Coordinates of C-alpha atoms in Angstrom, one line a residue:
Chain Z
D1 CA -37.4 -10.7 62.7
A2 CA -35.1 -8.3 60.8
G3 CA -31.6 -9.4 60.3
V4 CA -28.5 -7.2 60.6
T5 CA -29.2 -3.9 58.7
Q6 CA -26.5 -1.6 57.4
S7 CA -26.7 1.8 55.8
P8 CA -26.0 3.1 53.3
T9 CA -25.6 0.2 50.9
H10 CA -23.3 2.1 48.6
L11 CA -21.2 5.2 49.1
I12 CA -18.8 7.2 46.9
K13 CA -16.2 9.5 48.5
T14 CA -13.1 11.3 47.5
R15 CA -9.7 11.0 49.1
G16 CA -9.4 12.9 52.3
Q17 CA -13.1 12.9 53.1
Q18 CA -14.6 11.3 56.2
V19 CA -17.3 8.6 56.2
T20 CA -19.8 7.1 58.7
L21 CA -21.3 3.7 58.3
R22 CA -24.2 2.5 60.4
C23 CA -25.3 -0.9 61.6
S24 CA -28.3 -2.2 63.5
P25 CA -27.9 -5.6 65.0
I26 CA -30.5 -8.4 65.3
S27 CA -32.9 -7.7 68.1
G28 CA -31.5 -9.1 71.3
H29 CA -27.9 -9.1 70.1
K30 CA -25.5 -7.1 72.2
S31 CA -22.3 -7.6 70.3
V32 CA -21.4 -5.9 67.0
S33 CA -18.3 -6.5 65.0
W34 CA -17.0 -4.7 61.9
Y35 CA -15.1 -6.3 59.1
Q36 CA -13.5 -4.9 55.9
Q37 CA -13.5 -7.0 52.8
V38 CA -11.3 -5.9 49.9
L39 CA -12.3 -7.3 46.5
G40 CA -11.1 -10.9 46.1
Q41 CA -10.1 -11.3 49.8
G42 CA -11.6 -12.6 52.9
P43 CA -13.1 -10.2 55.5
Q44 CA -10.6 -8.7 58.0
F45 CA -11.6 -7.8 61.5
I46 CA -11.7 -4.1 62.4
F47 CA -13.6 -3.7 65.7
Q48 CA -15.8 -5.5 68.1
Y49 CA -18.1 -3.8 70.6
Y50 CA -20.1 -5.4 73.4
E51 CA -22.4 -3.5 75.8
K52 CA -21.0 -0.2 74.4
E53 CA -17.4 -1.1 75.2
E54 CA -14.7 -1.9 72.7
R55 CA -13.7 -5.5 73.2
G56 CA -11.3 -5.9 70.3
R57 CA -9.5 -4.0 67.6
G58 CA -7.8 -5.3 64.5
N59 CA -4.7 -4.0 62.8
F60 CA -6.1 -0.8 61.3
P61 CA -4.9 2.7 61.6
D62 CA -6.3 5.3 64.0
R63 CA -8.2 6.8 61.2
F64 CA -10.7 4.0 61.9
S65 CA -13.0 4.4 64.9
A66 CA -16.3 3.1 66.1
R67 CA -18.8 3.3 68.8
Q68 CA -21.9 1.4 70.0
F69 CA -25.0 3.1 71.3
P70 CA -27.3 2.1 74.2
N71 CA -29.7 0.4 71.7
Y72 CA -26.7 -1.7 70.6
S73 CA -26.5 -0.1 67.1
S74 CA -23.1 0.9 66.0
E75 CA -21.2 3.4 63.8
L76 CA -17.9 3.0 62.0
N77 CA -16.1 6.2 61.2
V78 CA -13.2 6.5 58.8
N79 CA -11.3 9.7 58.5
A80 CA -8.9 11.0 55.8
L81 CA -10.0 8.4 53.3
L82 CA -7.4 6.7 51.1
L83 CA -8.0 4.9 47.9
G84 CA -7.1 1.7 49.7
D85 CA -10.1 2.1 52.0
S86 CA -12.3 1.1 49.1
A87 CA -14.0 -2.1 50.2
L88 CA -17.1 -3.8 51.4
Y89 CA -17.6 -3.0 55.1
L90 CA -19.5 -5.8 56.9
C91 CA -21.2 -5.6 60.2
A92 CA -21.9 -8.7 62.2
S93 CA -23.9 -9.2 65.4
S94 CA -24.0 -11.9 68.0
Q95 CA -25.9 -12.4 71.2
L96 CA -22.8 -12.5 73.4
V97 CA -19.3 -11.2 73.3
L98 CA -18.0 -14.6 72.3
N99 CA -18.3 -15.2 68.6
E100 CA -20.4 -18.3 68.9
K101 CA -22.2 -17.5 65.7
L102 CA -22.0 -14.3 63.7
F103 CA -24.8 -13.0 61.6
F104 CA -23.6 -10.6 58.9
G105 CA -25.4 -7.7 57.3
S106 CA -25.4 -7.0 53.6
G107 CA -22.6 -4.5 53.9
T108 CA -21.8 -1.0 52.7
Q109 CA -19.8 -0.8 49.5
L110 CA -17.4 2.1 49.9
S111 CA -15.6 3.5 46.8
V112 CA -12.9 6.1 47.3
L113 CA -12.0 8.1 44.2
Chain H
E1 CA -0.4 -15.0 64.3
L2 CA -3.2 -17.2 63.2
K3 CA -3.2 -17.8 59.4
V4 CA -5.9 -19.5 57.5
E5 CA -5.3 -21.0 54.0
Q6 CA -7.8 -22.3 51.6
N7 CA -7.3 -24.3 48.5
P8 CA -8.1 -24.2 45.8
L9 CA -8.8 -20.5 45.4
F10 CA -10.7 -21.1 42.2
L11 CA -12.6 -24.2 41.3
S12 CA -14.6 -24.9 38.1
M13 CA -16.5 -28.1 38.3
Q14 CA -19.1 -29.8 36.2
E15 CA -22.6 -30.4 37.4
G16 CA -23.0 -33.8 39.1
K17 CA -19.3 -34.1 40.1
N18 CA -17.9 -34.3 43.6
Y19 CA -15.1 -32.1 45.0
T20 CA -13.5 -31.0 48.2
I21 CA -12.3 -27.6 49.4
Y22 CA -9.6 -27.6 52.0
C23 CA -9.0 -25.2 54.9
N24 CA -5.7 -25.3 56.9
Y25 CA -5.0 -23.1 59.9
S26 CA -1.8 -22.4 61.7
T27 CA -2.6 -22.5 65.5
T28 CA -4.9 -24.2 67.9
S29 CA -8.5 -23.3 67.5
D30 CA -11.8 -24.0 69.2
R31 CA -14.2 -23.2 66.4
L32 CA -14.2 -23.2 62.6
Y33 CA -16.9 -21.7 60.5
W34 CA -17.9 -22.1 56.9
Y35 CA -19.6 -19.2 55.1
R36 CA -21.0 -18.8 51.6
Q37 CA -21.0 -15.5 49.7
D38 CA -22.8 -14.7 46.5
P39 CA -21.5 -11.9 44.3
G40 CA -22.3 -8.5 45.8
K41 CA -24.0 -10.1 48.8
S42 CA -23.2 -10.7 52.4
L43 CA -21.9 -13.8 54.2
E44 CA -24.3 -16.7 54.8
S45 CA -23.4 -19.0 57.7
L46 CA -23.2 -22.6 56.6
F47 CA -21.6 -24.6 59.4
V48 CA -20.0 -24.1 62.8
L49 CA -17.7 -26.9 63.8
L50 CA -16.8 -27.1 67.5
S51 CA -14.8 -30.2 68.2
N52 CA -12.4 -32.6 66.7
G53 CA -14.1 -35.1 64.4
A54 CA -17.2 -32.9 64.0
V55 CA -19.1 -33.5 60.8
K56 CA -22.1 -31.5 59.6
Q57 CA -24.1 -31.9 56.5
E58 CA -26.7 -29.7 54.8
G59 CA -28.0 -30.8 51.4
R60 CA -25.0 -31.4 49.0
L61 CA -22.5 -29.9 51.4
M62 CA -20.7 -31.7 54.2
A63 CA -18.1 -30.1 56.5
S64 CA -15.6 -31.8 58.8
L65 CA -13.0 -30.8 61.3
D66 CA -9.7 -32.4 62.3
T67 CA -8.2 -30.2 65.0
K68 CA -5.1 -32.3 65.3
A69 CA -4.2 -31.8 61.7
R70 CA -5.6 -28.2 61.8
L71 CA -7.7 -29.0 58.8
S72 CA -11.3 -28.6 57.8
T73 CA -12.9 -29.9 54.6
L74 CA -16.0 -28.8 52.7
H75 CA -17.2 -31.6 50.5
I76 CA -19.5 -31.0 47.6
T77 CA -21.6 -33.9 46.4
A78 CA -23.2 -34.0 42.9
A79 CA -22.7 -30.3 42.3
V80 CA -25.5 -28.1 40.9
H81 CA -25.3 -24.6 39.4
D82 CA -27.0 -23.1 42.5
L83 CA -23.9 -23.9 44.5
S84 CA -21.8 -21.4 42.5
A85 CA -20.5 -18.9 45.0
T86 CA -17.4 -18.1 47.1
Y87 CA -16.9 -20.2 50.2
F88 CA -14.9 -19.0 53.1
C89 CA -13.6 -20.8 56.2
A90 CA -13.0 -18.7 59.3
V91 CA -11.2 -19.7 62.5
V92 CA -11.3 -18.4 66.1
R93 CA -7.9 -18.5 67.7
D94 CA -9.0 -19.7 71.1
S95 CA -12.0 -19.9 73.3
G96 CA -11.7 -16.3 74.4
N97 CA -13.0 -13.3 72.8
T98 CA -11.0 -13.3 69.6
P99 CA -12.2 -12.3 66.2
L100 CA -12.7 -14.6 63.2
V101 CA -9.8 -14.9 60.9
F102 CA -10.9 -15.7 57.4
G103 CA -9.2 -17.5 54.5
K104 CA -9.1 -15.9 51.1
G105 CA -12.1 -17.9 49.9
T106 CA -12.7 -20.5 47.2
R107 CA -14.5 -19.2 44.2
L108 CA -16.6 -22.1 43.0
S109 CA -18.2 -22.1 39.5
V110 CA -20.5 -25.1 38.6
I111 CA -20.9 -25.5 34.9
A112 CA -23.3 -27.7 32.9

């Protein structure tokens, strides 16, 4: 079975642009979470979606938004990019809304110039 | 606010030696996770610890949890080069639907 898949793997944007990151969870997993990992730090929670509804939101500005589709895949959108948005964005899936065990994708490395 | 602290943040150890990584957290938690991350790669789940006194072992790694002390340890036995990676602990604040809070990670380098 395929694991959590994310696309693209790498992305370069300039300040002020918008970006969309995509995630497909493991088959049968209904919950998707997004985390931001800045170089040298641990991942920080951005959003969690379960059954297409937002179930949690971290301390990130409104420039960050996300959604989950009927097939449980998810998109993370970031508007008006700042240099500080440069990071590895990780998607994780789990079967249920409770984080009993998260399976992480390989991430999207976003560079903002 | 739940805070998770790991120490040391950097660890250079010789092959064959033993060492322990510590993870302290600030509030009551039901679950504690250990993850491994290789450079440029994603997070690999190592252990999930669910109760006080829980101990889990996989190969040269052993994790334990003391919920009263709010402390987890990851013990490395007879280190080998393949264990070189960054190790993260992560904690869930309570049994509800709360996100994982990660420590800053311990960057382990095993040298010959």
